[in-house]
Tab-separated table of C-alpha atoms in Angstrom:
chain	number	residue	atom	x	y	z
A	1	MET	CA	-45.515	-8.021	52.467
A	2	LEU	CA	-41.927	-7.207	51.570
A	3	GLY	CA	-40.924	-7.471	47.937
A	4	GLN	CA	-39.698	-10.827	46.748
A	5	ILE	CA	-39.008	-12.907	43.675
A	6	GLU	CA	-40.726	-16.134	42.673
A	7	PHE	CA	-38.721	-18.619	40.651
A	8	ASN	CA	-38.657	-22.375	40.112
A	9	GLY	CA	-41.329	-23.005	42.742
A	10	ILE	CA	-39.857	-20.876	45.552
A	11	ARG	CA	-40.588	-17.429	46.988
A	12	SER	CA	-37.544	-15.680	48.390
A	13	TYR	CA	-39.237	-13.996	51.353
A	14	ASP	CA	-42.199	-16.237	52.149
A	15	ASP	CA	-40.146	-19.437	51.970
A	16	PHE	CA	-36.683	-18.290	53.133
A	17	ASN	CA	-37.164	-14.922	54.827
A	18	PHE	CA	-34.588	-13.398	52.456
A	19	VAL	CA	-35.088	-9.653	51.959
A	20	ILE	CA	-34.259	-7.995	48.643
A	21	SER	CA	-31.759	-5.239	49.451
A	22	ASP	CA	-31.013	-4.325	45.829
A	23	ILE	CA	-32.152	-5.299	42.348
A	24	LYS	CA	-30.808	-4.216	38.964
A	25	ILE	CA	-32.828	-5.106	35.876
A	26	GLY	CA	-30.676	-4.606	32.815
A	27	GLU	CA	-32.056	-3.505	29.461
A	28	PRO	CA	-31.760	-5.737	26.395
A	29	THR	CA	-29.910	-4.201	23.469
A	30	PRO	CA	-31.070	-4.377	19.838
A	31	ASN	CA	-29.282	-6.894	17.637
A	32	THR	CA	-27.769	-4.811	14.854
A	33	ILE	CA	-26.732	-6.149	11.461
A	34	PHE	CA	-24.715	-3.736	9.331
A	35	ALA	CA	-23.088	-4.334	5.970
A	36	SER	CA	-20.654	-2.045	4.230
A	37	VAL	CA	-20.080	-1.799	0.512
A	38	PRO	CA	-16.614	-1.089	-0.906
A	39	PHE	CA	-16.100	2.463	-2.143
A	40	GLN	CA	-19.335	3.700	-0.509
A	41	ASN	CA	-19.825	5.791	2.600
A	42	GLY	CA	-21.731	4.452	5.573
A	43	VAL	CA	-23.429	1.061	5.911
A	44	TYR	CA	-26.660	-0.725	5.061
A	45	ASP	CA	-28.796	-1.600	8.072
A	46	PHE	CA	-30.338	-5.094	7.901
A	47	SER	CA	-31.286	-5.224	11.592
A	48	ALA	CA	-35.009	-5.470	10.818
A	49	ILE	CA	-34.733	-7.683	7.744
A	50	GLY	CA	-37.121	-10.188	9.353
A	51	GLY	CA	-39.785	-7.510	9.765
A	52	GLU	CA	-38.801	-6.086	13.158
A	53	ILE	CA	-35.844	-5.487	15.452
A	54	THR	CA	-34.673	-8.416	17.581
A	55	TYR	CA	-33.058	-8.053	21.006
A	56	SER	CA	-30.361	-9.713	23.085
A	57	THR	CA	-30.927	-11.253	26.503
A	58	ARG	CA	-30.866	-9.103	29.640
A	59	THR	CA	-29.214	-9.491	33.040
A	60	ILE	CA	-31.173	-9.304	36.295
A	61	GLN	CA	-29.050	-8.960	39.424
A	62	VAL	CA	-30.703	-9.481	42.807
A	63	THR	CA	-29.003	-8.983	46.174
A	64	PHE	CA	-30.599	-10.682	49.165
A	65	LEU	CA	-30.079	-9.890	52.833
A	66	LEU	CA	-30.304	-13.083	54.840
A	67	ASN	CA	-32.370	-13.328	57.980
A	68	LYS	CA	-30.512	-11.145	60.495
A	69	TYR	CA	-32.158	-12.889	63.432
A	70	GLU	CA	-30.695	-16.285	62.516
A	71	VAL	CA	-27.543	-16.707	64.621
A	72	PHE	CA	-26.618	-20.357	64.042
A	73	GLN	CA	-24.068	-20.578	61.264
A	74	GLU	CA	-24.824	-24.211	60.458
A	75	ARG	CA	-28.491	-23.388	59.905
A	76	ILE	CA	-27.632	-20.362	57.754
A	77	ASN	CA	-25.357	-22.503	55.629
A	78	SER	CA	-28.057	-25.165	55.316
A	79	ILE	CA	-30.721	-22.630	54.243
A	80	TYR	CA	-28.304	-21.080	51.764
A	81	SER	CA	-27.549	-24.507	50.255
A	82	ILE	CA	-31.266	-25.309	49.853
A	83	PHE	CA	-31.933	-21.872	48.337
A	84	LYS	CA	-29.056	-22.192	45.890
A	85	ASN	CA	-30.031	-25.662	44.704
A	86	LYS	CA	-33.642	-24.622	44.255
A	87	LEU	CA	-32.675	-21.682	42.064
A	88	TYR	CA	-30.547	-23.565	39.566
A	89	SER	CA	-32.505	-24.989	36.626
A	90	ASP	CA	-31.655	-26.595	33.286
A	91	THR	CA	-34.107	-24.451	31.304
A	92	PHE	CA	-35.526	-20.942	31.235
A	93	LYS	CA	-38.386	-20.605	33.735
A	94	PRO	CA	-40.787	-17.805	34.757
A	95	LEU	CA	-39.239	-15.209	37.076
A	96	LYS	CA	-41.701	-12.984	38.926
A	97	VAL	CA	-40.667	-9.766	40.680
A	98	SER	CA	-43.501	-8.929	43.065
A	99	TRP	CA	-43.840	-5.231	42.221
A	100	LEU	CA	-43.700	-5.656	38.413
A	101	ASP	CA	-46.533	-6.757	36.137
A	102	GLY	CA	-45.836	-9.969	34.279
A	103	THR	CA	-42.946	-12.413	34.320
A	104	PHE	CA	-39.510	-12.741	32.797
A	105	SER	CA	-38.276	-15.971	31.250
A	106	ALA	CA	-34.949	-16.554	32.968
A	107	ARG	CA	-32.383	-18.939	34.330
A	108	VAL	CA	-29.692	-18.487	36.971
A	109	SER	CA	-26.243	-17.588	35.704
A	110	SER	CA	-24.422	-17.409	39.040
A	111	ILE	CA	-24.945	-17.297	42.799
A	112	SER	CA	-22.334	-15.730	45.056
A	113	ASP	CA	-20.773	-17.375	48.073
A	114	ILE	CA	-21.845	-16.342	51.549
A	115	ASN	CA	-19.469	-15.033	54.213
A	116	LEU	CA	-20.857	-16.274	57.504
A	117	LEU	CA	-18.590	-13.958	59.486
A	118	GLU	CA	-19.975	-10.747	58.037
A	119	GLU	CA	-22.588	-8.854	60.017
A	120	ASP	CA	-24.675	-8.097	56.902
A	121	ARG	CA	-24.853	-11.503	55.285
A	122	THR	CA	-25.830	-11.063	51.654
A	123	ILE	CA	-25.860	-13.177	48.550
A	124	GLU	CA	-26.068	-12.016	44.954
A	125	VAL	CA	-27.991	-13.935	42.306
A	126	ILE	CA	-27.544	-13.124	38.622
A	127	PHE	CA	-30.206	-14.224	36.134
A	128	ILE	CA	-29.961	-14.303	32.358
A	129	ALA	CA	-33.410	-13.413	31.016
A	130	GLN	CA	-35.076	-13.260	27.640
A	131	PRO	CA	-35.585	-9.659	26.443
A	132	PHE	CA	-39.343	-9.333	27.023
A	133	ARG	CA	-41.508	-9.343	30.130
A	134	THR	CA	-44.796	-11.133	29.460
A	135	PHE	CA	-48.032	-10.044	31.138
A	136	GLU	CA	-49.979	-12.806	32.868
A	137	GLU	CA	-53.461	-11.874	31.588
A	138	TYR	CA	-54.657	-11.844	28.005
A	139	GLU	CA	-55.204	-8.439	26.449
A	140	GLY	CA	-58.823	-7.374	26.870
A	141	THR	CA	-59.244	-9.193	30.184
A	142	ASP	CA	-61.376	-7.207	32.636
A	143	ILE	CA	-58.889	-6.551	35.465
A	144	TRP	CA	-59.792	-3.132	36.863
A	145	ASP	CA	-57.861	-3.726	40.093
A	146	ASN	CA	-54.605	-3.760	38.086
A	147	PHE	CA	-55.589	-1.331	35.343
A	148	ASN	CA	-52.931	1.276	34.561
A	149	PHE	CA	-54.460	4.420	33.058
A	150	GLU	CA	-51.078	5.460	31.622
A	151	THR	CA	-50.181	2.253	29.769
A	152	ASP	CA	-53.345	0.132	29.416
A	153	TYR	CA	-56.154	0.367	26.896
A	154	VAL	CA	-59.766	-0.696	27.357
A	155	GLN	CA	-60.688	-3.112	24.598
A	156	TYR	CA	-62.705	-6.270	24.003
A	157	ASN	CA	-61.168	-9.490	22.750
A	158	SER	CA	-64.366	-11.462	22.049
A	159	TYR	CA	-67.047	-10.560	19.489
A	160	ASP	CA	-70.302	-11.968	18.172
A	161	VAL	CA	-70.402	-11.650	14.398
A	162	GLU	CA	-73.396	-11.823	12.090
A	163	ASP	CA	-72.499	-11.607	8.401
A	164	LYS	CA	-69.667	-9.029	8.747
A	165	LYS	CA	-68.028	-6.973	11.502
A	166	GLU	CA	-65.096	-4.547	11.622
A	167	ILE	CA	-62.916	-4.999	14.706
A	168	VAL	CA	-60.134	-2.761	15.998
A	169	LEU	CA	-57.458	-4.328	18.216
A	170	TYR	CA	-54.608	-2.479	19.915
A	171	ASN	CA	-51.376	-4.378	20.351
A	172	LEU	CA	-49.539	-2.654	23.211
A	173	SER	CA	-46.547	-4.993	23.071
A	174	SER	CA	-43.052	-3.879	22.128
A	175	ILE	CA	-43.163	-6.374	19.258
A	176	ARG	CA	-45.731	-7.821	16.888
A	177	ALA	CA	-48.183	-10.284	18.437
A	178	ASN	CA	-49.317	-13.659	17.086
A	179	PRO	CA	-52.755	-14.155	18.665
A	180	TYR	CA	-54.750	-17.341	19.006
A	181	ILE	CA	-57.989	-16.728	17.119
A	182	ILE	CA	-60.765	-18.916	18.499
A	183	CYS	CA	-63.924	-19.471	16.436
A	184	ASN	CA	-66.965	-21.359	17.675
A	185	ALA	CA	-68.170	-22.020	14.125
A	186	SER	CA	-66.695	-23.037	10.788
A	187	GLY	CA	-67.026	-20.968	7.639
A	188	MET	CA	-65.683	-17.738	9.152
A	189	SER	CA	-62.869	-15.664	7.688
A	190	LEU	CA	-61.014	-12.438	8.378
A	191	ILE	CA	-59.476	-9.754	6.221
A	192	TYR	CA	-56.272	-8.178	7.487
A	193	LYS	CA	-53.912	-5.988	5.454
A	194	ASN	CA	-55.992	-6.620	2.332
A	195	LYS	CA	-55.572	-10.387	2.615
A	196	GLU	CA	-58.344	-12.830	3.502
A	197	TYR	CA	-57.754	-15.797	5.788
A	198	VAL	CA	-60.194	-18.704	6.096
A	199	LEU	CA	-60.673	-19.764	9.718
A	200	GLN	CA	-61.434	-23.231	11.046
A	201	GLY	CA	-63.699	-23.899	13.995
A	202	GLY	CA	-61.435	-23.887	17.061
A	203	SER	CA	-57.982	-22.309	17.293
A	204	ASN	CA	-56.209	-20.471	14.444
A	205	LYS	CA	-52.969	-18.430	14.249
A	206	PRO	CA	-52.853	-16.952	10.730
A	207	ILE	CA	-51.785	-13.347	11.421
A	208	ARG	CA	-49.372	-11.218	13.396
A	209	LEU	CA	-50.708	-7.972	14.831
A	210	GLU	CA	-48.569	-4.910	14.272
A	211	LYS	CA	-47.710	-2.667	17.206
A	212	GLY	CA	-50.498	-0.205	17.886
A	213	LYS	CA	-53.819	-0.093	16.038
A	214	ASN	CA	-54.964	-3.052	13.905
A	215	THR	CA	-58.188	-3.047	11.874
A	216	ILE	CA	-59.664	-6.446	11.029
A	217	THR	CA	-62.848	-7.337	9.127
A	218	VAL	CA	-64.476	-10.616	10.169
A	219	LYS	CA	-66.944	-12.375	7.860
A	220	GLY	CA	-69.394	-15.123	8.786
A	221	THR	CA	-71.654	-15.874	11.720
A	222	GLY	CA	-70.460	-16.939	15.161
A	223	ASN	CA	-68.225	-15.862	18.018
A	224	ILE	CA	-64.576	-14.954	17.513
A	225	THR	CA	-62.016	-14.384	20.282
A	226	PHE	CA	-58.469	-13.001	20.009
A	227	LEU	CA	-56.031	-14.170	22.687
A	228	TRP	CA	-52.536	-12.762	23.131
A	229	LYS	CA	-50.422	-11.530	26.019
A	230	ARG	CA	-48.548	-8.261	26.084
A	231	GLU	CA	-44.760	-8.444	25.849
A	232	VAL	CA	-42.745	-5.384	26.855
A	233	ILE	CA	-39.102	-4.516	27.277
């Protein structure tokens, strides 16, 4: 199958036979906060005052080549109108590019006009997207068909605990992660960064995992599961 995008319930190739002829995925830039002090050289950098760097939105520009076998201008104009109205949304929605893992959160900024007299009839769609691309599976999910030996890491996300257990989790996101921690029993707790958190039976979100290696000690008896999705630039 040719590459396509999926957005707001439509698939560009499967539903409209529009071929992607070009795509440019812009990079988000860090939000910088500098403050200068009179009579001192340089500046103070407060960009990570909240604990980590934040990022601006990104631009995703997609150029589509319309079906070259369609010769009736009225039908082309009709298909273009349907396509355009389907793409516009009032909120950010998942944008999937078929050859990339995960989805962007995006909305359409603009859609170009179409010149029906041109031989190569193209339209350009510009999306404004949030800075991170979110993977569709939780970290630790057994998905060998999609496993990337260069970027992925084999790890478990569910553990049976009896009395006490040390767990190591790797957060491969570009930012800290705030996992759902699911316990099947009450009376469990975890120690992270020298602080103990009491967990309720069910879902908890008391900690944020740092990028990279995280060591957690779980106390109690029962099953504990950590659920979070990778977010990358």
